[in-house]
Short mmCIF file of C-alpha atoms and ligand atoms in Angstrom, two decimals:
data_model
loop_
_atom_site.label_atom_id
_atom_site.label_comp_id
_atom_site.label_asym_id
_atom_site.label_seq_id
_atom_site.Cartn_x
_atom_site.Cartn_y
_atom_site.Cartn_z
CA MET A 545 -0.01 0.19 -0.05
CA GLN A 546 1.42 3.64 -0.74
CA HIS A 547 1.81 5.96 1.81
CA PRO A 548 -1.12 7.71 3.06
CA ILE A 549 -1.70 11.33 2.16
CA ILE A 550 -3.31 12.33 5.51
CA GLU A 551 -1.88 10.52 8.60
CA ILE A 552 -3.56 11.21 11.96
CA GLN A 553 -1.94 9.50 14.77
CA HIS A 554 -2.91 9.35 18.37
CA VAL A 555 -4.32 12.79 18.57
CA ASN A 556 -5.63 14.27 21.75
CA LYS A 557 -7.58 17.65 21.83
CA SER A 558 -9.44 19.34 24.63
CA PHE A 559 -11.14 22.81 24.92
CA ILE A 560 -11.12 25.13 28.03
CA GLN A 561 -14.83 25.47 28.85
CA ARG A 562 -16.34 28.63 30.21
CA GLY A 563 -16.05 27.45 33.64
CA GLY A 564 -12.54 26.86 33.35
CA SER A 565 -12.53 22.86 33.23
CA ASP A 566 -11.28 20.82 30.38
CA PHE A 567 -13.34 19.46 27.94
CA THR A 568 -12.05 16.33 25.97
CA ALA A 569 -13.23 16.82 22.40
CA LEU A 570 -10.96 14.12 20.74
CA GLN A 571 -9.21 11.17 22.62
CA ASN A 572 -6.40 9.09 21.02
CA VAL A 573 -7.89 9.24 17.36
CA SER A 574 -5.78 7.91 14.67
CA LEU A 575 -6.95 7.71 10.90
CA SER A 576 -5.07 7.42 7.71
CA ILE A 577 -6.35 8.48 4.43
CA GLN A 578 -4.97 7.48 1.30
CA LYS A 579 -4.55 9.87 -1.79
CA GLY A 580 -7.62 9.96 -3.75
CA GLU A 581 -10.00 8.24 -1.23
CA PHE A 582 -13.31 9.83 -0.35
CA VAL A 583 -13.86 9.39 3.49
CA SER A 584 -16.73 10.42 5.48
CA LEU A 585 -16.76 11.21 9.15
CA LEU A 586 -19.98 10.29 10.75
CA GLY A 587 -21.13 10.75 14.40
CA PRO A 588 -23.49 12.55 16.67
CA SER A 589 -23.60 16.04 17.35
CA GLY A 590 -20.36 17.26 19.40
CA CYS A 591 -18.41 14.18 18.72
CA GLY A 592 -15.56 16.32 17.36
CA LYS A 593 -15.96 15.79 13.73
CA SER A 594 -15.27 19.24 12.92
CA THR A 595 -12.32 19.53 15.56
CA LEU A 596 -10.75 16.54 13.65
CA LEU A 597 -11.47 18.13 10.21
CA ASN A 598 -9.94 21.63 11.65
CA LEU A 599 -6.90 19.86 12.69
CA VAL A 600 -6.22 18.70 9.45
CA ALA A 601 -7.02 22.22 8.09
CA GLY A 602 -4.43 23.64 10.27
CA LEU A 603 -7.24 25.86 12.05
CA GLU A 604 -6.94 24.20 15.43
CA LYS A 605 -3.77 22.56 17.12
CA ALA A 606 -3.74 18.96 18.66
CA ASP A 607 -2.77 18.84 22.14
CA ALA A 608 -0.97 15.58 21.66
CA GLY A 609 -0.13 13.20 18.84
CA SER A 610 0.55 14.33 15.32
CA VAL A 611 -1.29 15.34 12.04
CA THR A 612 0.81 14.85 8.78
CA VAL A 613 -0.53 15.73 5.41
CA GLY A 614 1.80 14.50 2.41
CA GLY A 615 4.32 13.54 4.89
CA LYS A 616 4.81 16.90 6.38
CA THR A 617 3.69 17.85 9.77
CA VAL A 618 0.59 20.33 9.76
CA THR A 619 1.55 23.81 11.41
CA GLY A 620 -1.03 25.98 9.96
CA PRO A 621 -3.55 26.30 7.06
CA GLY A 622 -2.06 25.84 3.69
CA PRO A 623 -3.40 26.12 -0.04
CA ASP A 624 -3.09 22.27 -0.39
CA ARG A 625 -6.08 21.90 1.94
CA VAL A 626 -9.11 23.92 1.31
CA VAL A 627 -12.03 23.85 3.59
CA VAL A 628 -15.75 24.03 2.33
CA PHE A 629 -17.74 24.78 5.37
CA GLN A 630 -21.50 24.20 6.09
CA GLU A 631 -22.23 28.07 5.80
CA HIS A 632 -20.76 28.83 2.52
CA ALA A 633 -18.58 31.57 3.89
CA LEU A 634 -18.29 33.25 0.59
CA PHE A 635 -17.18 36.86 0.81
CA PRO A 636 -20.47 39.09 0.48
CA TRP A 637 -18.41 42.05 -1.05
CA LEU A 638 -16.99 40.01 -3.75
CA THR A 639 -18.98 38.70 -6.85
CA VAL A 640 -18.86 35.01 -7.42
CA LEU A 641 -16.16 35.37 -9.90
CA ASP A 642 -14.09 37.61 -7.57
CA ASN A 643 -14.80 35.00 -4.87
CA VAL A 644 -13.62 32.13 -6.79
CA ALA A 645 -10.73 33.77 -7.89
CA PHE A 646 -9.57 34.94 -4.07
CA GLY A 647 -7.28 32.05 -3.07
CA LEU A 648 -5.36 32.31 -6.52
CA LYS A 649 -4.97 36.07 -6.11
CA GLN A 650 -3.57 35.25 -2.81
CA LYS A 651 -1.19 32.91 -4.47
CA GLY A 652 -0.01 35.72 -6.70
CA VAL A 653 -1.58 34.57 -9.89
CA GLY A 654 -2.16 37.42 -12.47
CA LYS A 655 -5.66 38.86 -13.04
CA ALA A 656 -6.19 37.44 -16.41
CA GLU A 657 -5.11 34.01 -15.46
CA ARG A 658 -6.71 33.74 -12.33
CA GLU A 659 -10.38 34.84 -13.78
CA SER A 660 -9.82 32.28 -16.69
CA ILE A 661 -9.30 29.61 -13.98
CA ALA A 662 -12.22 30.97 -11.90
CA ARG A 663 -14.34 30.93 -15.15
CA GLU A 664 -13.60 27.28 -15.78
CA GLN A 665 -14.23 26.45 -12.12
CA ILE A 666 -17.52 27.92 -12.03
CA LYS A 667 -18.49 26.37 -15.36
CA ALA A 668 -17.69 23.07 -13.67
CA VAL A 669 -20.27 23.65 -11.01
CA HIS A 670 -22.81 25.13 -13.54
CA LEU A 671 -23.03 28.78 -12.55
CA THR A 672 -21.52 30.55 -15.75
CA LYS A 673 -24.71 32.73 -15.78
CA PHE A 674 -24.22 33.89 -12.00
CA ALA A 675 -20.45 34.72 -12.28
CA ASP A 676 -21.17 38.46 -11.82
CA ARG A 677 -23.93 38.04 -8.96
CA TYR A 678 -23.14 38.89 -5.64
CA PRO A 679 -23.42 35.85 -3.15
CA HIS A 680 -26.75 36.99 -1.27
CA GLU A 681 -28.42 37.03 -5.02
CA LEU A 682 -27.86 33.27 -5.11
CA SER A 683 -29.85 30.37 -3.81
CA GLY A 684 -28.47 28.24 -0.87
CA GLY A 685 -27.48 25.35 -3.32
CA MET A 686 -25.86 27.83 -5.67
CA LYS A 687 -23.89 29.41 -2.74
CA GLN A 688 -22.61 26.05 -1.95
CA ARG A 689 -21.75 25.31 -5.55
CA ALA A 690 -19.63 28.78 -5.54
CA ALA A 691 -17.89 27.44 -2.24
CA ILE A 692 -16.87 24.48 -3.89
CA ALA A 693 -15.67 26.11 -6.98
CA ARG A 694 -13.90 28.39 -4.88
CA ALA A 695 -12.18 25.66 -3.32
CA LEU A 696 -11.30 23.82 -6.53
CA ALA A 697 -9.78 26.88 -8.21
CA MET A 698 -6.85 26.39 -5.91
CA ASP A 699 -6.46 23.11 -6.98
CA PRO A 700 -5.71 21.68 -3.59
CA GLU A 701 -4.84 18.23 -3.06
CA ILE A 702 -7.32 17.65 -0.32
CA LEU A 703 -10.73 18.99 -0.10
CA LEU A 704 -12.17 19.24 3.38
CA MET A 705 -15.54 19.49 3.59
CA ASP A 706 -17.63 20.27 6.88
CA GLU A 707 -21.53 19.50 6.60
CA PRO A 708 -21.48 21.19 3.15
CA PHE A 709 -24.80 20.49 2.09
CA SER A 710 -26.73 20.09 5.53
CA ALA A 711 -28.42 23.25 5.29
CA LEU A 712 -29.91 22.48 2.01
CA ASP A 713 -33.19 21.03 1.01
CA GLU A 714 -33.47 17.39 -0.20
CA GLN A 715 -33.75 17.86 -3.92
CA THR A 716 -30.90 20.44 -4.25
CA ARG A 717 -28.69 18.10 -2.03
CA LEU A 718 -29.21 15.07 -4.27
CA ILE A 719 -28.25 17.25 -7.06
CA LEU A 720 -25.25 18.39 -5.41
CA HIS A 721 -24.05 14.64 -4.38
CA ARG A 722 -24.02 13.85 -7.93
CA ASP A 723 -22.12 16.85 -9.10
CA LEU A 724 -19.79 16.35 -6.43
CA GLU A 725 -19.20 12.52 -7.03
CA GLU A 726 -18.73 13.68 -10.75
CA ILE A 727 -15.99 16.14 -9.68
CA TRP A 728 -14.22 13.84 -7.42
CA MET A 729 -14.08 11.19 -10.39
CA GLN A 730 -12.74 13.61 -12.78
CA THR A 731 -9.96 15.29 -10.47
CA GLY A 732 -9.16 12.45 -8.45
CA LYS A 733 -8.90 14.74 -5.19
CA THR A 734 -8.80 13.26 -1.53
CA ILE A 735 -11.88 14.25 0.19
CA LEU A 736 -12.72 14.28 3.79
CA PHE A 737 -16.16 14.87 4.21
CA VAL A 738 -18.14 15.80 7.49
CA THR A 739 -21.69 14.79 7.73
CA HIS A 740 -24.49 13.58 10.20
CA ASN A 741 -26.47 12.11 7.58
CA ILE A 742 -25.73 8.44 7.08
CA ARG A 743 -27.41 8.17 3.51
CA GLU A 744 -25.20 11.10 2.37
CA ALA A 745 -22.02 9.47 3.81
CA VAL A 746 -22.86 5.86 2.20
CA THR A 747 -23.75 7.50 -1.14
CA LEU A 748 -20.82 9.59 -1.33
CA SER A 749 -17.82 7.76 0.36
CA ASP A 750 -15.21 4.85 -0.22
CA ARG A 751 -15.08 4.76 3.58
CA VAL A 752 -17.24 5.75 6.49
CA VAL A 753 -15.72 6.48 9.77
CA VAL A 754 -18.13 6.42 12.83
CA MET A 755 -17.26 8.42 15.71
CA SER A 756 -18.46 8.12 19.27
CA THR A 757 -18.91 10.72 21.81
CA ARG A 758 -17.65 12.01 24.99
CA PRO A 759 -14.78 11.53 24.54
CA GLY A 760 -14.59 11.57 20.83
CA GLU A 761 -13.15 8.40 19.28
CA ILE A 762 -13.22 6.35 16.37
CA LYS A 763 -15.63 3.57 17.02
CA LYS A 764 -15.71 1.47 13.68
CA GLU A 765 -14.96 2.09 10.14
CA PHE A 766 -17.12 0.83 7.22
CA MET A 767 -15.70 0.10 3.59
CA ILE A 768 -18.35 0.94 0.99
CA GLN A 769 -17.91 -1.32 -1.76
CA ALA A 770 -20.46 -0.41 -4.49
CA THR A 771 -20.10 0.70 -8.15
CA ARG A 772 -19.22 4.46 -9.13
CA PRO A 773 -21.30 6.30 -10.30
CA ARG A 774 -23.32 5.48 -7.42
CA ASP A 775 -26.93 4.36 -7.75
CA LYS A 776 -29.48 5.10 -5.08
CA ALA A 777 -31.25 1.94 -5.47
CA ASP A 778 -28.09 -0.03 -5.03
CA SER A 779 -28.94 -2.95 -2.45
CA ASN A 780 -25.41 -2.75 -1.19
CA LEU A 781 -25.75 0.95 -0.08
CA TYR A 782 -28.90 0.00 1.66
CA HIS A 783 -27.47 -2.74 3.52
CA MET A 784 -24.32 -0.64 4.75
CA GLU A 785 -27.02 2.04 5.76
CA ASN A 786 -28.75 -0.34 8.23
CA GLN A 787 -25.28 -1.63 9.45
CA ILE A 788 -24.10 1.95 10.16
CA MET A 789 -27.59 2.82 11.76
CA GLN A 790 -27.15 -0.11 14.16
CA SER A 791 -23.57 0.94 15.15
CA LEU A 792 -24.75 4.31 16.07
CA ALA A 793 -27.80 3.68 17.74
CA ASP A 794 -25.75 2.98 21.04
CA GLU A 795 -24.16 6.41 20.63
CA LEU A 796 -27.33 8.16 19.92
CA GLU A 797 -28.89 6.52 23.22
CA LYS A 798 -25.76 7.77 25.07
CA VAL A 799 -26.30 11.69 23.78
CA VAL A 800 -30.15 11.44 24.34
CA LYS A 801 -29.55 10.19 27.96
CA GLU A 802 -27.46 12.92 28.78
CA GLU A 803 -29.51 15.63 27.18
CA MET A 804 -32.98 14.24 28.39
CA GLY A 805 -32.08 12.66 31.56
CA ASP A 806 -35.09 11.05 33.34
CA GLU A 807 -37.52 11.79 30.44
CA TYR A 808 -35.39 9.43 28.52
CA SER A 809 -36.89 6.38 29.35
CA LEU A 810 -40.16 7.24 27.58
CA GLN A 811 -38.20 7.28 24.41
CA GLU A 812 -36.13 4.27 24.75
CA LYS A 813 -38.18 1.84 22.85
CA ARG A 814 -38.56 3.94 20.01
CA LEU A 815 -34.66 4.61 19.67
CA SER A 816 -33.52 1.07 19.98
CA ASP A 817 -35.41 0.11 16.79
CA PRO A 818 -32.97 1.35 14.04
CA ALA A 819 -34.46 -0.48 11.28
CA ALA A 820 -37.69 2.05 11.35
CA ASP A 821 -38.05 5.02 9.58
CA HIS A 822 -34.90 6.60 11.19
CA VAL A 823 -32.64 4.94 8.56
CA GLY A 824 -31.15 7.65 6.19
CA SER A 825 -32.28 10.52 8.27
CA GLY A 826 -30.03 12.86 10.02
CA ILE A 827 -28.65 11.98 13.59
CA MET B 218 -16.41 83.51 0.56
CA LEU B 219 -15.61 80.88 -2.07
CA GLU B 220 -11.93 81.09 -0.93
CA ALA B 221 -13.16 80.85 2.73
CA THR B 222 -15.18 77.85 1.92
CA LEU B 223 -12.53 76.11 0.02
CA GLN B 224 -10.07 76.58 2.84
CA SER B 225 -12.48 75.28 5.23
CA LEU B 226 -13.12 72.31 3.25
CA LYS B 227 -9.26 71.71 2.86
CA ARG B 228 -8.65 71.73 6.63
CA LEU B 229 -11.74 69.40 7.06
CA LEU B 230 -10.54 66.88 4.38
CA ILE B 231 -6.99 66.87 5.82
CA ALA B 232 -8.08 66.26 9.46
CA PHE B 233 -10.94 63.75 8.19
CA ALA B 234 -8.32 61.54 6.26
CA ILE B 235 -5.96 61.56 9.44
CA ALA B 236 -8.79 60.77 11.84
CA ILE B 237 -10.26 57.88 9.63
CA THR B 238 -6.63 56.48 9.39
CA VAL B 239 -5.58 56.56 12.70
CA GLY B 240 -9.14 55.74 13.90
CA THR B 241 -9.22 52.65 11.77
CA THR B 242 -5.80 51.64 12.87
CA LEU B 243 -6.45 52.02 16.46
CA GLY B 244 -9.87 50.14 16.15
CA PHE B 245 -8.12 47.42 14.33
CA LEU B 246 -5.61 47.10 17.23
CA PHE B 247 -8.30 47.24 19.88
CA ALA B 248 -10.35 44.59 18.16
CA ARG B 249 -7.41 42.30 17.70
CA SER B 250 -5.37 42.63 21.02
CA ARG B 251 -7.51 41.89 24.19
CA PHE B 252 -4.39 43.49 26.17
CA LEU B 253 -4.91 46.91 24.58
CA ASP B 254 -8.52 46.69 24.58
CA ASP B 255 -8.60 46.25 28.38
CA THR B 256 -6.03 48.80 29.01
CA LEU B 257 -6.80 51.69 26.42
CA GLY B 258 -9.97 50.85 25.28
CA PHE B 259 -11.95 52.66 27.92
CA LEU B 260 -9.46 55.64 27.62
CA VAL B 261 -10.90 56.06 24.06
CA ILE B 262 -14.34 56.10 25.21
CA ALA B 263 -13.71 58.67 27.74
CA LEU B 264 -11.86 60.52 24.90
CA GLN B 265 -14.93 60.31 22.89
CA THR B 266 -17.12 62.01 25.13
CA ILE B 267 -14.86 65.23 25.42
CA PRO B 268 -16.07 67.96 23.11
CA SER B 269 -12.92 68.53 20.89
CA ILE B 270 -13.24 72.09 21.31
CA ALA B 271 -12.00 71.60 24.89
CA TRP B 272 -8.50 70.64 23.27
CA LEU B 273 -8.44 74.05 21.71
CA PRO B 274 -6.50 75.92 24.46
CA PHE B 275 -3.94 73.12 24.63
CA ALA B 276 -3.59 73.46 20.70
CA ILE B 277 -3.21 77.04 20.87
CA ILE B 278 -0.24 76.66 23.55
CA TRP B 279 1.52 74.02 21.13
CA PHE B 280 0.75 75.35 17.76
CA GLY B 281 -0.60 78.92 18.20
CA LEU B 282 -3.58 80.35 16.37
CA THR B 283 -2.64 78.55 13.27
CA ASP B 284 -4.28 76.26 10.86
CA THR B 285 -2.51 73.31 12.45
CA SER B 286 -4.54 74.12 15.78
CA VAL B 287 -7.78 73.83 13.98
CA ILE B 288 -6.78 70.77 11.86
CA PHE B 289 -5.69 69.09 15.23
CA ILE B 290 -9.01 69.57 16.96
CA THR B 291 -10.96 68.85 13.95
CA THR B 292 -8.85 65.15 13.93
CA LEU B 293 -9.55 64.79 17.47
CA GLY B 294 -13.24 65.38 16.92
CA ALA B 295 -13.34 62.49 14.59
CA THR B 296 -10.54 60.05 15.40
CA TRP B 297 -12.33 58.43 18.70
CA THR B 298 -15.82 58.08 16.95
CA MET B 299 -13.89 56.18 14.11
CA ALA B 300 -11.96 54.05 16.42
CA VAL B 301 -14.85 52.83 18.32
CA ALA B 302 -16.85 51.92 15.15
CA ALA B 303 -13.77 50.05 13.51
CA ARG B 304 -13.21 48.23 16.74
CA THR B 305 -16.97 47.32 16.77
CA GLY B 306 -16.84 46.55 12.90
CA ILE B 307 -13.93 44.33 13.24
CA LYS B 308 -15.02 42.28 16.46
CA ASN B 309 -18.14 41.44 14.91
CA ILE B 310 -16.93 40.07 11.70
CA PRO B 311 -18.00 36.39 11.51
CA PRO B 312 -15.09 34.13 12.18
CA ILE B 313 -15.99 31.84 9.56
CA TYR B 314 -14.72 34.76 7.07
CA LEU B 315 -11.25 34.79 8.75
CA LYS B 316 -11.02 31.11 8.78
CA ALA B 317 -11.91 30.74 4.94
CA ALA B 318 -9.61 33.30 4.23
CA GLN B 319 -6.73 31.67 6.13
CA THR B 320 -7.23 28.45 4.29
CA MET B 321 -7.16 30.45 0.97
CA GLY B 322 -3.66 31.77 2.17
CA THR B 323 -3.90 35.34 3.13
CA GLY B 324 -2.26 34.83 6.53
CA MET B 325 -2.88 36.95 9.35
CA GLY B 326 -1.31 40.17 8.40
CA TRP B 327 -1.73 42.91 6.00
CA ARG B 328 -3.66 40.99 3.24
CA MET B 329 -5.89 39.72 5.78
CA PHE B 330 -6.65 43.30 7.14
CA SER B 331 -7.10 44.85 3.72
CA GLN B 332 -8.76 42.50 1.78
CA VAL B 333 -10.90 40.43 4.24
CA MET B 334 -11.13 42.62 7.49
CA ILE B 335 -11.76 46.07 6.27
CA PRO B 336 -14.20 44.88 3.47
CA ALA B 337 -16.13 42.58 5.89
CA ALA B 338 -16.34 45.51 8.54
CA PHE B 339 -17.56 48.08 5.98
CA PRO B 340 -20.93 48.29 6.76
CA HIS B 341 -19.89 49.22 10.50
CA LEU B 342 -17.01 51.54 9.29
CA ILE B 343 -19.34 53.49 6.95
CA THR B 344 -21.63 54.42 9.76
CA GLY B 345 -18.71 55.34 11.76
CA LEU B 346 -17.43 57.49 8.70
CA ARG B 347 -20.82 59.59 8.67
CA THR B 348 -20.86 60.13 12.54
CA ALA B 349 -17.05 61.27 12.33
CA TRP B 350 -17.72 63.54 9.39
CA ALA B 351 -20.46 65.33 11.46
CA PHE B 352 -18.20 65.57 14.44
CA ALA B 353 -15.43 66.93 12.31
CA TRP B 354 -17.72 69.62 10.87
CA ARG B 355 -18.70 70.71 14.35
CA ALA B 356 -15.14 70.80 15.44
CA LEU B 357 -13.74 72.62 12.63
CA VAL B 358 -16.09 75.61 12.75
CA ALA B 359 -15.66 75.89 16.53
CA GLY B 360 -11.91 76.03 15.76
CA GLU B 361 -12.24 78.62 13.13
CA LEU B 362 -14.19 80.79 15.14
CA ILE B 363 -11.17 81.26 17.33
CA ALA B 364 -8.22 80.67 15.03
CA LYS B 365 -6.72 83.16 12.54
CA GLY B 366 -6.71 82.59 8.84
CA VAL B 367 -9.59 82.37 5.94
CA GLY B 368 -12.35 80.11 6.64
CA LEU B 369 -16.27 80.09 7.47
CA GLY B 370 -15.79 80.25 11.04
CA GLN B 371 -13.52 83.35 10.71
CA ILE B 372 -16.17 84.89 8.37
CA LEU B 373 -18.52 84.23 10.80
CA GLN B 374 -16.43 86.00 13.42
CA ASP B 375 -15.71 88.79 11.18
CA GLY B 376 -19.62 89.16 10.86
CA ARG B 377 -19.95 89.38 14.41
CA ASN B 378 -17.34 92.05 14.48
CA LEU B 379 -19.19 94.29 11.84
CA GLY B 380 -22.55 93.45 13.63
CA ASP B 381 -23.69 91.95 10.26
CA THR B 382 -26.40 89.24 10.93
CA SER B 383 -27.24 88.48 7.58
CA LEU B 384 -23.80 87.78 6.88
CA MET B 385 -23.55 85.62 9.83
CA LEU B 386 -26.85 83.69 8.86
CA CYS B 387 -25.74 83.31 5.55
CA ILE B 388 -22.40 81.38 6.71
CA VAL B 389 -24.63 79.26 8.98
CA ILE B 390 -26.89 78.40 6.08
CA ILE B 391 -23.64 77.54 3.98
CA ILE B 392 -22.37 75.37 6.66
CA ALA B 393 -25.70 73.47 7.13
CA VAL B 394 -26.02 72.90 3.34
CA LEU B 395 -22.51 71.72 2.95
CA GLY B 396 -22.91 69.24 5.73
CA THR B 397 -26.30 67.85 4.44
CA VAL B 398 -25.10 67.71 0.77
CA SER B 399 -21.87 66.01 1.38
CA ASP B 400 -23.45 63.65 3.75
CA HIS B 401 -26.36 62.84 1.37
CA PHE B 402 -24.48 62.73 -1.61
CA CYS B 403 -21.32 60.99 -0.54
CA PHE B 404 -21.72 58.79 2.67
CA LYS B 405 -25.31 58.30 2.34
CA ARG B 406 -24.95 56.86 -1.42
CA MET B 407 -21.96 54.93 -0.23
CA GLU B 408 -23.91 53.32 2.53
CA ASP B 409 -26.69 52.53 0.19
CA LYS B 410 -24.83 51.05 -2.28
CA ILE B 411 -22.88 48.89 0.09
CA LEU B 412 -25.68 47.71 2.07
CA VAL B 413 -27.51 46.59 -1.20
CA ARG B 414 -24.39 44.84 -2.42
CA TYR B 415 -23.73 43.10 0.87
CA GLY B 416 -27.57 41.99 0.64
CA LEU B 417 -28.38 43.57 3.84
CA LYS B 418 -31.19 45.66 2.40
N1 LIG C 1643 -13.51 26.60 20.46
C1 LIG C 1643 -14.10 25.64 21.22
N2 LIG C 1643 -14.24 25.98 22.56
C2 LIG C 1643 -14.85 25.32 23.60
N3 LIG C 1643 -15.07 23.92 23.26
C3 LIG C 1643 -15.24 23.63 21.80
C4 LIG C 1643 -14.80 24.58 21.02
N4 LIG C 1643 -14.86 23.82 19.57
C5 LIG C 1643 -15.50 22.56 19.92
N5 LIG C 1643 -15.86 22.60 21.38
C6 LIG C 1643 -16.46 21.48 21.55
O1 LIG C 1643 -15.79 20.14 21.55
C7 LIG C 1643 -16.94 19.29 20.98
C8 LIG C 1643 -16.55 18.96 19.64
O2 LIG C 1643 -17.02 19.87 18.70
P1 LIG C 1643 -17.39 19.69 17.28
O3 LIG C 1643 -17.65 21.11 16.57
O4 LIG C 1643 -15.75 19.22 16.89
O5 LIG C 1643 -18.28 18.51 17.15
P2 LIG C 1643 -18.90 18.18 15.84
O6 LIG C 1643 -18.81 16.68 15.71
O7 LIG C 1643 -18.63 18.86 14.59
O8 LIG C 1643 -20.65 18.48 16.04
P3 LIG C 1643 -21.65 19.01 15.04
O9 LIG C 1643 -22.36 17.82 14.27
O10 LIG C 1643 -22.65 19.54 15.83
O11 LIG C 1643 -21.11 19.99 13.94
C9 LIG C 1643 -18.20 19.72 21.34
O12 LIG C 1643 -18.70 19.33 22.49
C10 LIG C 1643 -17.79 21.36 21.55
O13 LIG C 1643 -18.60 21.99 22.30
MG1 LIG C 1644 -19.29 20.36 13.38
#
């Protein structure tokens, strides 16, 4: 096997809470990702998915352990790893074109060249007609497309995506899944994708990493072996979805117990029946 | 009279330019440095409450009854307001913009400041600009009433010496019109345009 492009080894990360006490967000997390792989991080809210992604992005620093990308220790953000956030984070004072060209400008690429690269990327996400619009003039789905184009324009080796589609409606999300898969197959980028939607994780990824909470740890990994481009009706996917749901059920109970306390017993029966209509929905 | 108006505007613009540069820089420092904010931040708020004409006696001792004195107090009149507005504006920038910019390689230095922080804080900054402009006007006329030279304030004072109330009224009207027109056609326009572009309106 070749050397992994992202290597996370025995990472711990805690935050100081407002009261002054420590909160362990990640404990002894190790994860290797191969070049070109599409990996999803799945887990209940607060289990440290974003924290792990931010460590790779260089936006946070680990307390212990190491994070290396392409063999080099991560010390800060770099243009080889671009993040697409849940809230698009496009700059409202720039047009779509200027937003997409922003990263290239920082790299020192000349105006004509960066605009032509930006236009290419905008075309790839089907936004050509909207290149001169400002972000607030776009729909939620278009904003996310623009954010993806902005990331791709930098031509990073790694795309880090933190719940990029979770604020979108179901229809738009399905379309963007297809587009993202297409982009991924064409460019061969390595993608680390955070989500709390099981179906989304299963449909898109080669591998789904399930995390558990308090403290945040890696619980289990699932390889998704299904043909590409993925077919929603594939029974393999459905089967994987159920398996992952099962593995997450205990985690869910843990979270619910903590949040609801005594009232929890009322809910117990419903939650322990994972095969019901929970499948595929968000956690 | 035209000469006087132009002279007044020249002083105003010089003072205003200094005030927004210094004010924005101060505001930026306060927003980024917890230490500075804790130590000097309240001082700026205190300074903001002092009518800038109160500094005129100091200015006269330091610079005499000159243009410099007038520019000095006009600058003081606008700087603190601008600093407070800039501080608020920069503190309120959604952190996600800064994160996104960092992953695209702006670093945390000048490029972040000029290409992300300033534009992101612009809706606040422009409100600061408008208030600073109004404060600067007031300080300017007050200063000119006392200092020597050619300007609207000085003509007002001449009018008093001659007992010519119609001249004085005329000057007051000029001041009001200039203030309103510049605010309306320059700052208000700019504000409206920015708010529309940012999708805030
Ligand atoms: N800057 C911070 N300061 C203090 N605590 C933090 C900070 N960032 C994250 N945490 C805590 O660390 C834990 C993990 O946070 P993280 O954002 O990684 O969760 P997540 O898995 O992404 O959750 P979600 O699905 O809700 O986005 C949470 O309990 C959160 O409260
Ligand atoms: Mg998160």
